[in-house]
Amino acid sequence: MKTFIYTLIILLFSANSFAQEVTKDRYTVKETHIFVERVSKKNIILEKGSYLKNGKLDGKWVAYHTDGTIKSIAEYQNGEKVGNWLHHDQFTGKTFQVSYDQNMVASIVETDKTSLVIED
């Protein structure tokens, strides 16, 4: 079951990537990070996050559904997956929490969160 849910989450990310035509990325450089917003053809923000200047993902990444609601919230630290990631399926209304430990999936559980919010 764990493998099925993990595969489903990957497929949801992949399907969204191909379903949306990304026309441009907007970049902002600040101190040690490069911040990026991926934008659709209709100027809708699809994803936000940051890289270290060495090219490794770092910090919070947020992906959005086309209606502007949050699809997923992820966290990277120097290129490694860390903490608890949240993935919301817009069609089923289910939200899954994927916990990472040492850049590996430690657990996947369905949560009772009906919508995702960004916490700083």
Coordinates of C-alpha atoms in Angstrom, one line a residue:
M1 CA 0.0 0.0 0.0
K2 CA 2.8 2.4 0.9
T3 CA 4.4 1.8 -2.6
F4 CA 1.1 2.4 -4.2
I5 CA 0.6 5.8 -2.5
Y6 CA 4.1 6.8 -3.2
T7 CA 3.7 5.9 -6.9
L8 CA 0.4 7.8 -7.0
I9 CA 2.0 10.9 -5.6
I10 CA 4.8 10.8 -8.1
L11 CA 2.3 10.3 -10.9
L12 CA 0.2 13.3 -9.7
F13 CA 3.4 15.5 -9.9
S14 CA 4.3 14.1 -13.3
A15 CA 0.7 14.6 -14.7
N16 CA 0.6 18.2 -13.6
S17 CA 4.0 18.9 -15.2
F18 CA 2.8 17.7 -18.5
A19 CA -0.7 19.1 -18.3
Q20 CA 0.5 22.6 -17.8
E21 CA 2.5 24.5 -20.5
V22 CA 5.2 26.4 -18.6
T23 CA 6.2 29.4 -20.6
K24 CA 8.7 31.0 -18.3
D25 CA 10.5 30.9 -15.0
R26 CA 11.0 34.1 -13.0
Y27 CA 14.2 34.3 -11.0
T28 CA 15.4 36.5 -8.2
V29 CA 18.9 36.2 -6.7
K30 CA 19.3 37.0 -3.0
E31 CA 22.5 36.4 -1.1
T32 CA 23.0 32.6 -1.1
H33 CA 19.8 31.6 -2.9
I34 CA 18.1 31.8 -6.3
F35 CA 14.3 32.0 -6.0
V36 CA 12.2 30.7 -8.9
E37 CA 8.5 31.0 -9.8
R38 CA 7.3 28.7 -12.6
V39 CA 4.5 30.3 -14.5
S40 CA 2.0 28.8 -16.9
K41 CA 1.0 30.1 -20.3
K42 CA -1.9 31.9 -18.7
N43 CA 0.4 33.6 -16.2
I44 CA -0.6 31.3 -13.3
I45 CA 2.1 30.5 -10.7
L46 CA 2.5 26.7 -10.8
E47 CA 5.5 26.4 -8.4
K48 CA 7.7 28.5 -6.1
G49 CA 11.0 27.5 -4.5
S50 CA 14.6 28.2 -4.2
Y51 CA 18.0 26.8 -5.0
L52 CA 21.4 27.4 -3.5
K53 CA 23.8 29.0 -5.8
N54 CA 25.5 25.6 -6.2
G55 CA 22.3 24.4 -7.9
K56 CA 21.0 22.3 -5.0
L57 CA 17.3 22.7 -4.0
D58 CA 17.0 24.4 -0.6
G59 CA 14.1 25.6 1.4
K60 CA 10.4 25.4 0.9
W61 CA 8.9 24.5 -2.4
V62 CA 5.2 25.0 -3.1
A63 CA 3.2 23.6 -6.1
Y64 CA -0.2 25.0 -7.0
H65 CA -3.3 23.6 -8.7
T66 CA -4.5 25.8 -11.6
D67 CA -7.2 27.3 -9.4
G68 CA -4.5 28.7 -7.1
T69 CA -5.0 26.2 -4.2
I70 CA -1.9 24.5 -2.9
K71 CA -1.1 21.1 -4.3
S72 CA 2.0 20.3 -2.3
I73 CA 4.4 21.7 0.1
A74 CA 7.9 20.3 0.2
E75 CA 11.2 21.1 2.1
Y76 CA 14.7 20.6 1.0
Q77 CA 18.0 21.2 2.8
N78 CA 21.1 21.5 0.7
G79 CA 19.6 19.2 -2.0
E80 CA 18.1 16.6 0.4
K81 CA 14.4 16.0 1.1
V82 CA 13.7 16.8 4.8
G83 CA 10.8 16.9 7.1
N84 CA 7.1 16.4 6.4
W85 CA 5.8 17.0 2.9
L86 CA 2.1 17.5 2.2
H87 CA 0.4 16.5 -1.1
H88 CA -3.2 17.3 -1.8
D89 CA -5.3 15.6 -4.5
Q90 CA -7.7 18.1 -5.8
F91 CA -10.1 15.5 -7.2
T92 CA -10.4 13.1 -4.2
G93 CA -9.8 15.8 -1.6
K94 CA -7.3 13.5 0.1
T95 CA -4.1 14.9 1.6
F96 CA -1.0 12.7 2.3
Q97 CA 1.9 13.5 4.6
V98 CA 5.2 12.0 3.4
S99 CA 7.9 12.1 6.1
Y100 CA 11.5 12.1 5.2
D101 CA 14.5 11.0 7.2
Q102 CA 18.0 11.1 5.8
N103 CA 16.6 11.9 2.3
M104 CA 14.5 8.7 2.4
V105 CA 10.8 8.2 2.8
A106 CA 10.2 7.3 6.4
S107 CA 6.4 7.2 6.3
I108 CA 3.3 8.1 4.3
V109 CA 0.0 8.7 6.0
E110 CA -3.3 10.2 4.9
T111 CA -4.1 13.3 6.9
D112 CA -7.3 14.9 7.9
K113 CA -6.2 18.2 6.4
T114 CA -8.8 19.3 3.8
S115 CA -6.7 22.1 2.5
L116 CA -3.0 23.1 2.7
V117 CA -1.7 26.3 4.1
I118 CA 1.9 27.6 4.0
E119 CA 3.4 27.8 7.4
D120 CA 6.7 29.8 7.9

